[in-house]
Amino acid sequence: MTTTAHETVRATAEAEIRRNELAAFLRHRREHITPERVGLPRGRRRRTPGLRREEVAHLSAVGVTWYTWLEQARDIQVSVQVLDALARTLLLDPTERAHLFRLAGAVDPTPASDRPALTPALRTVLEQLEPTPASVQNSRYDILGHNRTYGLLLCDMDAVPPEDRNCLVLSYTDPEWQSSIVHLADTQRIMAARFRATMAGHLGDPAWETLLERLRAESADFRAAWDRHEVVAHRSKRKEFLNRYVGRVVVDHTDLWLGPEAGPRMVTYTPADEESRARLERLHALALDRERTRDREKPRTEVLSRG
């Protein structure tokens, strides 16, 4: 059998597995939703505590036969509009909704935000890594959280508006962030190539499209890098920063993935030599001093504002 034939057989098998998983998922959710939860009367002749197939079909505005085929894992095309209706009818939470679209091999047109608040456990890990700079980012380079040392490494992160806390945006538009990166042009080019490679799995996603439009509108350098159509995989590498407070820092960049897929990750910058380690310790101490100063001034500011 040729390589192409092998690939065709494998793709067919994977599609069949996905259809069966989708069918099982829909049946399970349907059977565990009571009629009362979706505003239907229970009636006296109901033999199952969950919804009937025809009820799901009616509430989702799809044909009963078509929905039955879906639960039977038939090889049929499912539109994103139907998937959206099923997600609402079956009361899926954001995680379940994302699972539904993945099983159907479709891109969710209105995905749940992938900028979740950090859990207390992740915040604790970030703090315990200090003085090593560390942050949690999603696959779009949004900075979801960071420790004190990271917050002063490339710029004053506290001064950056939440909507601008994105490594791509900062690398292409923020002068302070740019001045801190020793090999800026190479870094920008690699980030654009990684963004393009990852975006292939999010085509049509409004959040990704919005970020791309913003970068193209605000940076000629990004437009030039994007138009090269380069792609690279995720990889660890050595980086050099020129910090405004402690000088040159050399680190090893490592991505620690927080789940089975290439989504949110913890980014760590481990010092590559003793001089860099000492300078990061000084930067951490400076960050702690700034935090203590803010904490001391906070009550006074609150009193003045009340006055």
PDB file of C-alpha atoms in Angstrom:
ATOM      1  CA  MET A   1       0.000   0.000   0.000  1.00  0.00           C
ATOM      2  CA  THR A   2       1.358   3.428  -0.929  1.00  0.00           C
ATOM      3  CA  THR A   3       1.961   6.230   1.563  1.00  0.00           C
ATOM      4  CA  THR A   4      -1.001   8.161   0.185  1.00  0.00           C
ATOM      5  CA  ALA A   5      -3.251   5.127   0.580  1.00  0.00           C
ATOM      6  CA  HIS A   6      -2.056   4.652   4.166  1.00  0.00           C
ATOM      7  CA  GLU A   7      -2.837   8.295   4.915  1.00  0.00           C
ATOM      8  CA  THR A   8      -6.306   7.943   3.381  1.00  0.00           C
ATOM      9  CA  VAL A   9      -7.063   4.852   5.459  1.00  0.00           C
ATOM     10  CA  ARG A  10      -5.832   6.549   8.617  1.00  0.00           C
ATOM     11  CA  ALA A  11      -7.856   9.704   7.941  1.00  0.00           C
ATOM     12  CA  THR A  12     -10.969   7.612   7.326  1.00  0.00           C
ATOM     13  CA  ALA A  13     -10.452   5.708  10.561  1.00  0.00           C
ATOM     14  CA  GLU A  14      -9.886   8.909  12.541  1.00  0.00           C
ATOM     15  CA  ALA A  15     -13.041  10.469  11.090  1.00  0.00           C
ATOM     16  CA  GLU A  16     -15.053   7.387  12.069  1.00  0.00           C
ATOM     17  CA  ILE A  17     -13.679   7.492  15.607  1.00  0.00           C
ATOM     18  CA  ARG A  18     -14.592  11.172  15.882  1.00  0.00           C
ATOM     19  CA  ARG A  19     -18.134  10.524  14.624  1.00  0.00           C
ATOM     20  CA  ASN A  20     -18.621   7.762  17.184  1.00  0.00           C
ATOM     21  CA  GLU A  21     -17.258   9.961  19.966  1.00  0.00           C
ATOM     22  CA  LEU A  22     -19.577  12.763  18.864  1.00  0.00           C
ATOM     23  CA  ALA A  23     -22.578  10.429  18.808  1.00  0.00           C
ATOM     24  CA  ALA A  24     -21.803   9.098  22.296  1.00  0.00           C
ATOM     25  CA  PHE A  25     -21.257  12.610  23.656  1.00  0.00           C
ATOM     26  CA  LEU A  26     -24.595  13.848  22.296  1.00  0.00           C
ATOM     27  CA  ARG A  27     -26.473  10.822  23.657  1.00  0.00           C
ATOM     28  CA  HIS A  28     -24.913  11.220  27.086  1.00  0.00           C
ATOM     29  CA  ARG A  29     -25.748  14.915  27.318  1.00  0.00           C
ATOM     30  CA  ARG A  30     -29.299  14.391  26.028  1.00  0.00           C
ATOM     31  CA  GLU A  31     -29.972  11.604  28.513  1.00  0.00           C
ATOM     32  CA  HIS A  32     -28.775  13.712  31.440  1.00  0.00           C
ATOM     33  CA  ILE A  33     -30.911  16.813  30.837  1.00  0.00           C
ATOM     34  CA  THR A  34     -34.358  16.729  32.404  1.00  0.00           C
ATOM     35  CA  PRO A  35     -37.284  18.215  30.440  1.00  0.00           C
ATOM     36  CA  GLU A  36     -37.847  20.769  33.190  1.00  0.00           C
ATOM     37  CA  ARG A  37     -34.392  22.301  32.624  1.00  0.00           C
ATOM     38  CA  VAL A  38     -35.324  23.267  29.068  1.00  0.00           C
ATOM     39  CA  GLY A  39     -38.899  24.290  29.804  1.00  0.00           C
ATOM     40  CA  LEU A  40     -40.684  21.105  28.698  1.00  0.00           C
ATOM     41  CA  PRO A  41     -43.356  19.234  30.708  1.00  0.00           C
ATOM     42  CA  ARG A  42     -42.320  15.821  31.948  1.00  0.00           C
ATOM     43  CA  GLY A  43     -45.611  14.039  31.208  1.00  0.00           C
ATOM     44  CA  ARG A  44     -46.732  10.734  32.694  1.00  0.00           C
ATOM     45  CA  ARG A  45     -45.587   8.325  29.967  1.00  0.00           C
ATOM     46  CA  ARG A  46     -41.906   9.318  29.813  1.00  0.00           C
ATOM     47  CA  ARG A  47     -39.674   6.255  30.208  1.00  0.00           C
ATOM     48  CA  THR A  48     -36.370   8.124  30.404  1.00  0.00           C
ATOM     49  CA  PRO A  49     -35.356  10.950  32.766  1.00  0.00           C
ATOM     50  CA  GLY A  50     -33.629  12.790  29.932  1.00  0.00           C
ATOM     51  CA  LEU A  51     -34.735  14.360  26.691  1.00  0.00           C
ATOM     52  CA  ARG A  52     -36.012  12.443  23.684  1.00  0.00           C
ATOM     53  CA  ARG A  53     -34.277  12.777  20.323  1.00  0.00           C
ATOM     54  CA  GLU A  54     -37.276  14.513  18.804  1.00  0.00           C
ATOM     55  CA  GLU A  55     -37.256  17.050  21.632  1.00  0.00           C
ATOM     56  CA  VAL A  56     -33.602  17.908  21.028  1.00  0.00           C
ATOM     57  CA  ALA A  57     -34.289  18.166  17.303  1.00  0.00           C
ATOM     58  CA  HIS A  58     -37.297  20.451  17.879  1.00  0.00           C
ATOM     59  CA  LEU A  59     -35.465  22.715  20.316  1.00  0.00           C
ATOM     60  CA  SER A  60     -32.477  22.927  17.954  1.00  0.00           C
ATOM     61  CA  ALA A  61     -34.627  23.485  14.834  1.00  0.00           C
ATOM     62  CA  VAL A  62     -33.215  20.485  12.970  1.00  0.00           C
ATOM     63  CA  GLY A  63     -34.927  17.445  11.483  1.00  0.00           C
ATOM     64  CA  VAL A  64     -35.532  14.439  13.724  1.00  0.00           C
ATOM     65  CA  THR A  65     -34.157  12.027  11.115  1.00  0.00           C
ATOM     66  CA  TRP A  66     -31.018  14.140  10.646  1.00  0.00           C
ATOM     67  CA  TYR A  67     -30.401  14.360  14.407  1.00  0.00           C
ATOM     68  CA  THR A  68     -30.965  10.584  14.715  1.00  0.00           C
ATOM     69  CA  TRP A  69     -28.323  10.009  12.046  1.00  0.00           C
ATOM     70  CA  LEU A  70     -25.960  12.241  14.021  1.00  0.00           C
ATOM     71  CA  GLU A  71     -26.422  10.104  17.142  1.00  0.00           C
ATOM     72  CA  GLN A  72     -25.931   7.012  14.994  1.00  0.00           C
ATOM     73  CA  ALA A  73     -22.515   8.305  13.861  1.00  0.00           C
ATOM     74  CA  ARG A  74     -23.598   8.531  10.206  1.00  0.00           C
ATOM     75  CA  ASP A  75     -21.170  10.262   7.845  1.00  0.00           C
ATOM     76  CA  ILE A  76     -23.059  13.548   7.440  1.00  0.00           C
ATOM     77  CA  GLN A  77     -21.948  17.185   7.292  1.00  0.00           C
ATOM     78  CA  VAL A  78     -22.681  19.303  10.349  1.00  0.00           C
ATOM     79  CA  SER A  79     -22.833  23.083  10.012  1.00  0.00           C
ATOM     80  CA  VAL A  80     -21.539  25.421  12.705  1.00  0.00           C
ATOM     81  CA  GLN A  81     -25.055  26.877  13.017  1.00  0.00           C
ATOM     82  CA  VAL A  82     -26.458  23.447  13.929  1.00  0.00           C
ATOM     83  CA  LEU A  83     -23.613  22.795  16.362  1.00  0.00           C
ATOM     84  CA  ASP A  84     -24.276  26.157  17.993  1.00  0.00           C
ATOM     85  CA  ALA A  85     -27.975  25.311  18.343  1.00  0.00           C
ATOM     86  CA  LEU A  86     -27.188  21.877  19.813  1.00  0.00           C
ATOM     87  CA  ALA A  87     -24.737  23.414  22.284  1.00  0.00           C
ATOM     88  CA  ARG A  88     -27.434  25.798  23.521  1.00  0.00           C
ATOM     89  CA  THR A  89     -30.159  23.122  23.630  1.00  0.00           C
ATOM     90  CA  LEU A  90     -27.949  20.688  25.553  1.00  0.00           C
ATOM     91  CA  LEU A  91     -26.827  23.445  27.963  1.00  0.00           C
ATOM     92  CA  LEU A  92     -23.133  22.859  27.275  1.00  0.00           C
ATOM     93  CA  ASP A  93     -20.613  24.786  29.322  1.00  0.00           C
ATOM     94  CA  PRO A  94     -17.618  26.395  27.518  1.00  0.00           C
ATOM     95  CA  THR A  95     -15.441  23.292  27.855  1.00  0.00           C
ATOM     96  CA  GLU A  96     -18.192  20.983  26.607  1.00  0.00           C
ATOM     97  CA  ARG A  97     -18.984  23.342  23.743  1.00  0.00           C
ATOM     98  CA  ALA A  98     -15.346  23.375  22.637  1.00  0.00           C
ATOM     99  CA  HIS A  99     -15.317  19.562  22.838  1.00  0.00           C
ATOM    100  CA  LEU A 100     -18.435  19.371  20.651  1.00  0.00           C
ATOM    101  CA  PHE A 101     -16.881  21.523  17.922  1.00  0.00           C
ATOM    102  CA  ARG A 102     -13.581  19.610  18.031  1.00  0.00           C
ATOM    103  CA  LEU A 103     -15.353  16.269  17.639  1.00  0.00           C
ATOM    104  CA  ALA A 104     -17.301  17.675  14.693  1.00  0.00           C
ATOM    105  CA  GLY A 105     -14.092  18.998  13.117  1.00  0.00           C
ATOM    106  CA  ALA A 106     -15.498  22.536  13.028  1.00  0.00           C
ATOM    107  CA  VAL A 107     -14.309  25.961  14.142  1.00  0.00           C
ATOM    108  CA  ASP A 108     -16.524  27.595  16.743  1.00  0.00           C
ATOM    109  CA  PRO A 109     -17.609  31.016  15.364  1.00  0.00           C
ATOM    110  CA  THR A 110     -18.236  32.360  18.873  1.00  0.00           C
ATOM    111  CA  PRO A 111     -15.722  30.582  21.091  1.00  0.00           C
ATOM    112  CA  ALA A 112     -15.548  31.083  24.822  1.00  0.00           C
ATOM    113  CA  SER A 113     -12.739  33.388  25.880  1.00  0.00           C
ATOM    114  CA  ASP A 114      -9.412  31.610  26.247  1.00  0.00           C
ATOM    115  CA  ARG A 115      -8.141  34.286  28.596  1.00  0.00           C
ATOM    116  CA  PRO A 116      -9.256  32.622  31.835  1.00  0.00           C
ATOM    117  CA  ALA A 117      -8.346  33.951  35.246  1.00  0.00           C
ATOM    118  CA  LEU A 118      -5.344  32.186  36.731  1.00  0.00           C
ATOM    119  CA  THR A 119      -6.083  29.657  39.430  1.00  0.00           C
ATOM    120  CA  PRO A 120      -4.576  30.265  42.894  1.00  0.00           C
ATOM    121  CA  ALA A 121      -2.374  27.201  42.339  1.00  0.00           C
ATOM    122  CA  LEU A 122      -0.856  28.657  39.146  1.00  0.00           C
ATOM    123  CA  ARG A 123      -0.279  32.008  40.827  1.00  0.00           C
ATOM    124  CA  THR A 124       1.549  30.221  43.631  1.00  0.00           C
ATOM    125  CA  VAL A 125       3.753  28.389  41.117  1.00  0.00           C
ATOM    126  CA  LEU A 126       4.621  31.683  39.400  1.00  0.00           C
ATOM    127  CA  GLU A 127       5.615  33.239  42.711  1.00  0.00           C
ATOM    128  CA  GLN A 128       7.668  30.225  43.813  1.00  0.00           C
ATOM    129  CA  LEU A 129       9.670  30.312  40.576  1.00  0.00           C
ATOM    130  CA  GLU A 130      11.093  33.739  41.455  1.00  0.00           C
ATOM    131  CA  PRO A 131      13.592  35.192  40.841  1.00  0.00           C
ATOM    132  CA  THR A 132      13.203  33.257  37.570  1.00  0.00           C
ATOM    133  CA  PRO A 133      10.920  35.333  35.309  1.00  0.00           C
ATOM    134  CA  ALA A 134       7.786  33.396  34.407  1.00  0.00           C
ATOM    135  CA  SER A 135       4.412  34.066  32.836  1.00  0.00           C
ATOM    136  CA  VAL A 136       1.359  32.138  31.681  1.00  0.00           C
ATOM    137  CA  GLN A 137       0.395  32.742  28.051  1.00  0.00           C
ATOM    138  CA  ASN A 138      -2.139  31.290  25.673  1.00  0.00           C
ATOM    139  CA  SER A 139      -1.386  30.227  22.109  1.00  0.00           C
ATOM    140  CA  ARG A 140      -2.133  33.797  20.877  1.00  0.00           C
ATOM    141  CA  TYR A 141       0.660  35.188  23.080  1.00  0.00           C
ATOM    142  CA  ASP A 142      -1.814  36.871  25.460  1.00  0.00           C
ATOM    143  CA  ILE A 143      -0.122  37.260  28.856  1.00  0.00           C
ATOM    144  CA  LEU A 144      -2.629  35.773  31.304  1.00  0.00           C
ATOM    145  CA  GLY A 145      -0.448  36.239  34.373  1.00  0.00           C
ATOM    146  CA  HIS A 146       3.156  36.769  35.433  1.00  0.00           C
ATOM    147  CA  ASN A 147       5.382  36.973  38.475  1.00  0.00           C
ATOM    148  CA  ARG A 148       7.126  40.077  39.774  1.00  0.00           C
ATOM    149  CA  THR A 149      10.451  39.506  38.006  1.00  0.00           C
ATOM    150  CA  TYR A 150       8.795  39.004  34.618  1.00  0.00           C
ATOM    151  CA  GLY A 151       6.774  42.152  35.255  1.00  0.00           C
ATOM    152  CA  LEU A 152       9.953  44.283  35.152  1.00  0.00           C
ATOM    153  CA  LEU A 153      12.072  42.283  32.696  1.00  0.00           C
ATOM    154  CA  LEU A 154      11.024  43.776  29.351  1.00  0.00           C
ATOM    155  CA  CYS A 155       8.892  46.702  30.477  1.00  0.00           C
ATOM    156  CA  ASP A 156       6.805  47.834  33.453  1.00  0.00           C
ATOM    157  CA  MET A 157       3.948  45.391  32.959  1.00  0.00           C
ATOM    158  CA  ASP A 158       1.773  47.197  35.507  1.00  0.00           C
ATOM    159  CA  ALA A 159       1.750  50.221  33.205  1.00  0.00           C
ATOM    160  CA  VAL A 160       0.533  48.193  30.192  1.00  0.00           C
ATOM    161  CA  PRO A 161      -3.265  48.240  29.679  1.00  0.00           C
ATOM    162  CA  PRO A 162      -4.801  44.743  29.939  1.00  0.00           C
ATOM    163  CA  GLU A 163      -5.874  44.784  26.281  1.00  0.00           C
ATOM    164  CA  ASP A 164      -2.233  45.347  25.223  1.00  0.00           C
ATOM    165  CA  ARG A 165      -0.710  42.535  27.308  1.00  0.00           C
ATOM    166  CA  ASN A 166       0.199  40.392  24.355  1.00  0.00           C
ATOM    167  CA  CYS A 167       3.792  39.513  23.473  1.00  0.00           C
ATOM    168  CA  LEU A 168       3.236  39.968  19.732  1.00  0.00           C
ATOM    169  CA  VAL A 169       1.615  43.370  20.168  1.00  0.00           C
ATOM    170  CA  LEU A 170       4.355  44.524  22.546  1.00  0.00           C
ATOM    171  CA  SER A 171       7.165  43.146  20.365  1.00  0.00           C
ATOM    172  CA  TYR A 172       5.910  45.042  17.324  1.00  0.00           C
ATOM    173  CA  THR A 173       4.484  48.241  18.846  1.00  0.00           C
ATOM    174  CA  ASP A 174       5.955  49.016  22.285  1.00  0.00           C
ATOM    175  CA  PRO A 175       9.312  50.905  22.238  1.00  0.00           C
ATOM    176  CA  GLU A 176      10.323  49.906  25.790  1.00  0.00           C
ATOM    177  CA  TRP A 177       9.635  46.212  25.153  1.00  0.00           C
ATOM    178  CA  GLN A 178      11.485  46.389  21.842  1.00  0.00           C
ATOM    179  CA  SER A 179      14.542  48.079  23.385  1.00  0.00           C
ATOM    180  CA  SER A 180      14.830  45.228  25.897  1.00  0.00           C
ATOM    181  CA  ILE A 181      15.233  42.513  23.228  1.00  0.00           C
ATOM    182  CA  VAL A 182      18.822  42.203  22.003  1.00  0.00           C
ATOM    183  CA  HIS A 183      18.016  40.362  18.755  1.00  0.00           C
ATOM    184  CA  LEU A 184      14.733  42.114  18.017  1.00  0.00           C
ATOM    185  CA  ALA A 185      14.417  41.472  14.272  1.00  0.00           C
ATOM    186  CA  ASP A 186      15.024  37.721  14.640  1.00  0.00           C
ATOM    187  CA  THR A 187      12.635  37.526  17.584  1.00  0.00           C
ATOM    188  CA  GLN A 188       9.878  39.355  15.720  1.00  0.00           C
ATOM    189  CA  ARG A 189      10.260  37.157  12.650  1.00  0.00           C
ATOM    190  CA  ILE A 190      10.151  33.910  14.658  1.00  0.00           C
ATOM    191  CA  MET A 191       7.110  35.042  16.649  1.00  0.00           C
ATOM    192  CA  ALA A 192       5.216  35.934  13.477  1.00  0.00           C
ATOM    193  CA  ALA A 193       6.094  32.528  11.998  1.00  0.00           C
ATOM    194  CA  ARG A 194       4.947  30.731  15.169  1.00  0.00           C
ATOM    195  CA  PHE A 195       1.749  32.751  15.183  1.00  0.00           C
ATOM    196  CA  ARG A 196       1.026  31.795  11.573  1.00  0.00           C
ATOM    197  CA  ALA A 197       1.666  28.094  12.276  1.00  0.00           C
ATOM    198  CA  THR A 198      -0.607  28.086  15.323  1.00  0.00           C
ATOM    199  CA  MET A 199      -3.331  30.170  13.692  1.00  0.00           C
ATOM    200  CA  ALA A 200      -3.869  27.396  11.136  1.00  0.00           C
ATOM    201  CA  GLY A 201      -5.827  25.606  13.848  1.00  0.00           C
ATOM    202  CA  HIS A 202      -7.951  28.675  14.604  1.00  0.00           C
ATOM    203  CA  LEU A 203      -9.022  29.902  11.167  1.00  0.00           C
ATOM    204  CA  GLY A 204     -12.233  31.886  11.421  1.00  0.00           C
ATOM    205  CA  ASP A 205     -11.813  32.448  15.167  1.00  0.00           C
ATOM    206  CA  PRO A 206     -12.836  36.090  15.789  1.00  0.00           C
ATOM    207  CA  ALA A 207     -10.247  36.651  18.523  1.00  0.00           C
ATOM    208  CA  TRP A 208      -7.395  35.482  16.298  1.00  0.00           C
ATOM    209  CA  GLU A 209      -8.673  37.444  13.306  1.00  0.00           C
ATOM    210  CA  THR A 210      -8.985  40.596  15.420  1.00  0.00           C
ATOM    211  CA  LEU A 211      -5.419  40.246  16.701  1.00  0.00           C
ATOM    212  CA  LEU A 212      -4.115  39.688  13.160  1.00  0.00           C
ATOM    213  CA  GLU A 213      -5.959  42.744  11.843  1.00  0.00           C
ATOM    214  CA  ARG A 214      -4.595  44.871  14.682  1.00  0.00           C
ATOM    215  CA  LEU A 215      -0.997  43.782  14.089  1.00  0.00           C
ATOM    216  CA  ARG A 216      -1.241  44.369  10.342  1.00  0.00           C
ATOM    217  CA  ALA A 217      -2.761  47.810  10.910  1.00  0.00           C
ATOM    218  CA  GLU A 218      -0.276  48.974  13.559  1.00  0.00           C
ATOM    219  CA  SER A 219       3.051  47.547  12.370  1.00  0.00           C
ATOM    220  CA  ALA A 220       4.691  47.646   8.955  1.00  0.00           C
ATOM    221  CA  ASP A 221       7.357  45.257  10.288  1.00  0.00           C
ATOM    222  CA  PHE A 222       4.675  42.729  11.180  1.00  0.00           C
ATOM    223  CA  ARG A 223       3.073  43.060   7.741  1.00  0.00           C
ATOM    224  CA  ALA A 224       6.436  42.342   6.130  1.00  0.00           C
ATOM    225  CA  ALA A 225       7.056  39.317   8.367  1.00  0.00           C
ATOM    226  CA  TRP A 226       3.519  37.999   7.871  1.00  0.00           C
ATOM    227  CA  ASP A 227       3.713  38.298   4.110  1.00  0.00           C
ATOM    228  CA  ARG A 228       6.756  35.973   4.059  1.00  0.00           C
ATOM    229  CA  HIS A 229       4.396  33.093   4.928  1.00  0.00           C
ATOM    230  CA  GLU A 230       7.029  31.498   7.143  1.00  0.00           C
ATOM    231  CA  VAL A 231       6.033  28.899   9.746  1.00  0.00           C
ATOM    232  CA  VAL A 232       8.039  27.404  12.604  1.00  0.00           C
ATOM    233  CA  ALA A 233       7.198  24.971  15.380  1.00  0.00           C
ATOM    234  CA  HIS A 234       7.364  25.759  19.070  1.00  0.00           C
ATOM    235  CA  ARG A 235      10.864  25.434  20.373  1.00  0.00           C
ATOM    236  CA  SER A 236      13.017  26.399  23.322  1.00  0.00           C
ATOM    237  CA  LYS A 237      15.919  28.749  22.735  1.00  0.00           C
ATOM    238  CA  ARG A 238      18.398  31.054  24.393  1.00  0.00           C
ATOM    239  CA  LYS A 239      17.436  34.709  24.605  1.00  0.00           C
ATOM    240  CA  GLU A 240      19.225  37.912  25.519  1.00  0.00           C
ATOM    241  CA  PHE A 241      17.580  40.914  27.139  1.00  0.00           C
ATOM    242  CA  LEU A 242      18.909  44.366  27.975  1.00  0.00           C
ATOM    243  CA  ASN A 243      17.014  45.334  31.104  1.00  0.00           C
ATOM    244  CA  ARG A 244      16.790  49.026  31.986  1.00  0.00           C
ATOM    245  CA  TYR A 245      17.511  48.340  35.686  1.00  0.00           C
ATOM    246  CA  VAL A 246      20.115  45.557  35.825  1.00  0.00           C
ATOM    247  CA  GLY A 247      21.619  45.380  32.343  1.00  0.00           C
ATOM    248  CA  ARG A 248      22.231  42.386  30.073  1.00  0.00           C
ATOM    249  CA  VAL A 249      20.505  39.110  30.997  1.00  0.00           C
ATOM    250  CA  VAL A 250      20.925  35.802  29.148  1.00  0.00           C
ATOM    251  CA  VAL A 251      18.219  33.178  29.699  1.00  0.00           C
ATOM    252  CA  ASP A 252      16.999  29.841  28.393  1.00  0.00           C
ATOM    253  CA  HIS A 253      13.377  30.038  27.272  1.00  0.00           C
ATOM    254  CA  THR A 254      11.216  26.987  28.035  1.00  0.00           C
ATOM    255  CA  ASP A 255       7.498  26.409  27.383  1.00  0.00           C
ATOM    256  CA  LEU A 256       5.741  24.231  29.966  1.00  0.00           C
ATOM    257  CA  TRP A 257       2.372  23.199  28.511  1.00  0.00           C
ATOM    258  CA  LEU A 258      -0.533  23.254  30.979  1.00  0.00           C
ATOM    259  CA  GLY A 259      -2.702  20.757  29.106  1.00  0.00           C
ATOM    260  CA  PRO A 260      -2.609  17.983  26.506  1.00  0.00           C
ATOM    261  CA  GLU A 261      -2.980  20.478  23.648  1.00  0.00           C
ATOM    262  CA  ALA A 262      -0.821  23.410  22.558  1.00  0.00           C
ATOM    263  CA  GLY A 263      -2.913  25.999  24.367  1.00  0.00           C
ATOM    264  CA  PRO A 264      -2.040  27.809  27.610  1.00  0.00           C
ATOM    265  CA  ARG A 265       1.574  27.386  28.692  1.00  0.00           C
ATOM    266  CA  MET A 266       3.917  28.590  31.378  1.00  0.00           C
ATOM    267  CA  VAL A 267       6.870  30.460  29.899  1.00  0.00           C
ATOM    268  CA  THR A 268      10.041  30.421  32.005  1.00  0.00           C
ATOM    269  CA  TYR A 269      13.308  32.301  31.523  1.00  0.00           C
ATOM    270  CA  THR A 270      16.009  30.372  33.393  1.00  0.00           C
ATOM    271  CA  PRO A 271      19.299  32.268  33.834  1.00  0.00           C
ATOM    272  CA  ALA A 272      21.972  30.884  31.507  1.00  0.00           C
ATOM    273  CA  ASP A 273      24.965  31.998  33.608  1.00  0.00           C
ATOM    274  CA  GLU A 274      25.794  33.172  37.122  1.00  0.00           C
ATOM    275  CA  GLU A 275      25.948  36.834  36.160  1.00  0.00           C
ATOM    276  CA  SER A 276      22.450  36.651  34.711  1.00  0.00           C
ATOM    277  CA  ARG A 277      21.242  34.825  37.837  1.00  0.00           C
ATOM    278  CA  ALA A 278      22.630  37.580  40.062  1.00  0.00           C
ATOM    279  CA  ARG A 279      21.055  40.295  37.919  1.00  0.00           C
ATOM    280  CA  LEU A 280      17.653  38.575  37.980  1.00  0.00           C
ATOM    281  CA  GLU A 281      17.911  38.363  41.768  1.00  0.00           C
ATOM    282  CA  ARG A 282      18.525  42.127  41.872  1.00  0.00           C
ATOM    283  CA  LEU A 283      15.576  42.685  39.545  1.00  0.00           C
ATOM    284  CA  HIS A 284      13.373  40.569  41.800  1.00  0.00           C
ATOM    285  CA  ALA A 285      14.489  42.555  44.843  1.00  0.00           C
ATOM    286  CA  LEU A 286      13.646  45.790  43.005  1.00  0.00           C
ATOM    287  CA  ALA A 287      10.205  44.444  42.121  1.00  0.00           C
ATOM    288  CA  LEU A 288       9.597  43.536  45.772  1.00  0.00           C
ATOM    289  CA  ASP A 289      10.631  47.041  46.885  1.00  0.00           C
ATOM    290  CA  ARG A 290       8.243  48.620  44.376  1.00  0.00           C
ATOM    291  CA  GLU A 291       5.428  46.380  45.574  1.00  0.00           C
ATOM    292  CA  ARG A 292       6.050  47.299  49.225  1.00  0.00           C
ATOM    293  CA  THR A 293       6.085  50.990  48.321  1.00  0.00           C
ATOM    294  CA  ARG A 294       2.743  50.694  46.527  1.00  0.00           C
ATOM    295  CA  ASP A 295       1.268  48.823  49.480  1.00  0.00           C
ATOM    296  CA  ARG A 296       2.397  51.562  51.881  1.00  0.00           C
ATOM    297  CA  GLU A 297       1.014  54.329  49.676  1.00  0.00           C
ATOM    298  CA  LYS A 298      -2.302  52.620  48.990  1.00  0.00           C
ATOM    299  CA  PRO A 299      -4.054  53.563  52.293  1.00  0.00           C
ATOM    300  CA  ARG A 300      -2.876  57.163  51.923  1.00  0.00           C
ATOM    301  CA  THR A 301      -4.193  57.317  48.365  1.00  0.00           C
ATOM    302  CA  GLU A 302      -7.522  55.923  49.471  1.00  0.00           C
ATOM    303  CA  VAL A 303      -7.787  58.546  52.239  1.00  0.00           C
ATOM    304  CA  LEU A 304      -6.962  61.352  49.808  1.00  0.00           C
ATOM    305  CA  SER A 305      -9.528  60.094  47.311  1.00  0.00           C
ATOM    306  CA  ARG A 306     -12.217  59.978  49.993  1.00  0.00           C
ATOM    307  CA  GLY A 307     -11.311  63.498  51.074  1.00  0.00           C
TER     308      GLY A 307
END
